[in-house]
């Protein structure tokens, strides 16, 4: 691979943009997110994973516009505070330690005050470099009989956003906190003696490194999804219980992402007939064949009878019979009309009407039967001989009556009457025959129960019932109207009765056959297929779900191809060869010079690259095989470690915070001042937090921040104090230790304390409580005067400094004779009041107003001197 001709980060970013055009859409979107927001949140990883799995989803790739407005690193991360520490090294709980978001925060604590406990928490929460086995231990609170987990709350700024998180020992905190670097006495050997990851690589390298990390994160999520999918497959699917050779078994063993759900549904859905068939075959092969054959023959015989009845009913309700019934009814009507006309002619001279009607015919038939069978069996009807009587009224027949009977009989024996009678009989006989084909309701119920319960064929029972109801209804309509009816009856063949009868006969034949006959084998194969289909019906949802899982799994495995980092690592390596080595070496040399170590023959060398992260070590130029830690003095050792640390951070454009723990322990004065100046300089651009137990170094740091020639070059500084109270370490005060407070701060503290204790005087002005309080206030006020004098001469001579600053000599001219007199007067007044409160015989405490007057005098004196000194350039 040829070396890329790139010399700036902007050029490297443009090269990454061009290179990204051929990357998967999710990686291009990831690059855009990394450029615009620095870090990828868990939600970002989830979104990128979804995009990796489905490239058709909407994405927002990296474009030139993003590069022009680039973030050259992660968002600036600065600690706001650490609070509510629990169960850590017996530290006091309920405390809160705050930090400046930019500038220098100096935290002072004596040995054993709990300062190191806070540092160790921050080392774990942030990015502290340590070697395995050398990390300082965090211990739970041994005085707590039921200790909970070691934890602490953290607030920090990530760009313009305020984030809150909880650190718990053994668990990872927010990734953004790793942007804060920690340097303490335990990490010096790591930086000097061992090859170690850079605290921060140039932004283009970091961008690709984070893209590699994104690949790993996305791959892990997809791998987890695949593993979850594989674990979801039930045993019924992975080890199907279907028999070899069935369609169901063939489907299950070949189940894949291309299997159609319809194929599963078809095999898993059994019709009522198939369910009944399964029950039949199961019963056939579990019972004695002889018993089964006997039962089946009985069933077939009954079905044969039912078929005959249904066929008769079908024929009875046919259109042919309806037509025949219509013809017979019409014939009776025609012949009845002719008979009616004859009857009308007969009855026109009779005294009673209705002669020749149907009722009259009935009466006449009854009279004939009575006469021929009982009254006059030897005589023809009607008997009109002498002494004959009327068979209806039993009166002797008069000549007229005898003549009437002969006329009536002649009418009955007339041809029209005979034809009407014959037509009526024909119609009634035909109707009677049709009515005889109607099945009684009891029989209908019995047959339905037989089909549904004994045969277990609900479909056949329903079909036969429907046929019977419609056929009988049609027949009734035909009989009611003597004509065809508009009632459709399905064909008897559609009921499936014939198929059931045929099936019964087949079963009988098969059961009578030999065990190894083709008939028996066919039935067993049919039974197994139905059993497997019934089993499939029970696991159908699992089978369909498995198809979905297989589809998802195949898609996920395809997506994994887009998470391979080889191309990214290759691009990172080529860019690092063009950018990183010379820049870092040059910066390291600068840091060595800053710390007054320019005479040391030390260099920074590249030690390889792994997963897109360049690796370096610090070595001696003249003796590269020897460990630098074995040659350098402790002061030089620490300065070199700090130089390496600062050189690495110099490539970080986010300006996130840095934490130092006692960085000048055992160093000589020259190195201490150089380090203080370097840290103050760094605090102009980022958050710098220094933990120290060295009070002189505290003053050096504060002076380095505030005492500069150009006021614009001042570094904002805040002092904090961690102290031990009543054997409990870790009490935090967001103010300087008393020994490091300037006069103004001391006065504010004194005034606050006076305001809070004034009530003691008001309740008991001569009491011991107020006396003790007043004594402490006056003593503090006298010390404040001493501090004010130190502040007044600080332009030339500072506390704990052996250096005389002649450039500030002119500011001493602002101190006037009257300033000295005023100082001596009020300092003496404080001494007098202090002596009065200490008088063993008659102690007298000053009033709050008197103390207030002295406070105001010092405030006025300090303001006047400070104002005059400020005006002197």
Short mmCIF file of C-alpha atoms in Angstrom, two decimals, residues 791-796 807-816 861-873:
data_model
loop_
_atom_site.label_atom_id
_atom_site.label_comp_id
_atom_site.label_asym_id
_atom_site.label_seq_id
_atom_site.Cartn_x
_atom_site.Cartn_y
_atom_site.Cartn_z
CA UNK A 791 -1.78 39.85 50.28
CA UNK A 792 -0.58 43.45 50.21
CA UNK A 793 3.08 42.44 49.72
CA UNK A 794 2.31 39.45 47.46
CA UNK A 795 3.18 41.36 44.23
CA UNK A 796 6.81 40.99 45.35
CA UNK A 807 8.25 43.45 38.58
CA UNK A 808 5.68 43.89 41.34
CA UNK A 809 7.89 46.18 43.41
CA UNK A 810 6.11 49.29 42.16
CA UNK A 811 2.81 48.07 43.63
CA UNK A 812 4.33 48.29 47.09
CA UNK A 813 4.31 52.07 46.68
CA UNK A 814 0.54 51.91 46.97
CA UNK A 815 0.96 51.11 50.66
CA UNK A 816 0.90 54.41 52.59
CA UNK A 861 -8.50 48.95 54.40
CA UNK A 862 -8.19 45.95 52.07
CA UNK A 863 -10.36 47.55 49.38
CA UNK A 864 -8.35 50.77 49.46
CA UNK A 865 -4.95 49.05 49.18
CA UNK A 866 -6.13 46.66 46.50
CA UNK A 867 -7.65 49.47 44.45
CA UNK A 868 -4.47 51.54 44.55
CA UNK A 869 -2.30 48.56 43.64
CA UNK A 870 -4.59 47.66 40.76
CA UNK A 871 -4.12 51.12 39.25
CA UNK A 872 -0.33 50.74 39.23
CA UNK A 873 0.77 49.06 36.01
#
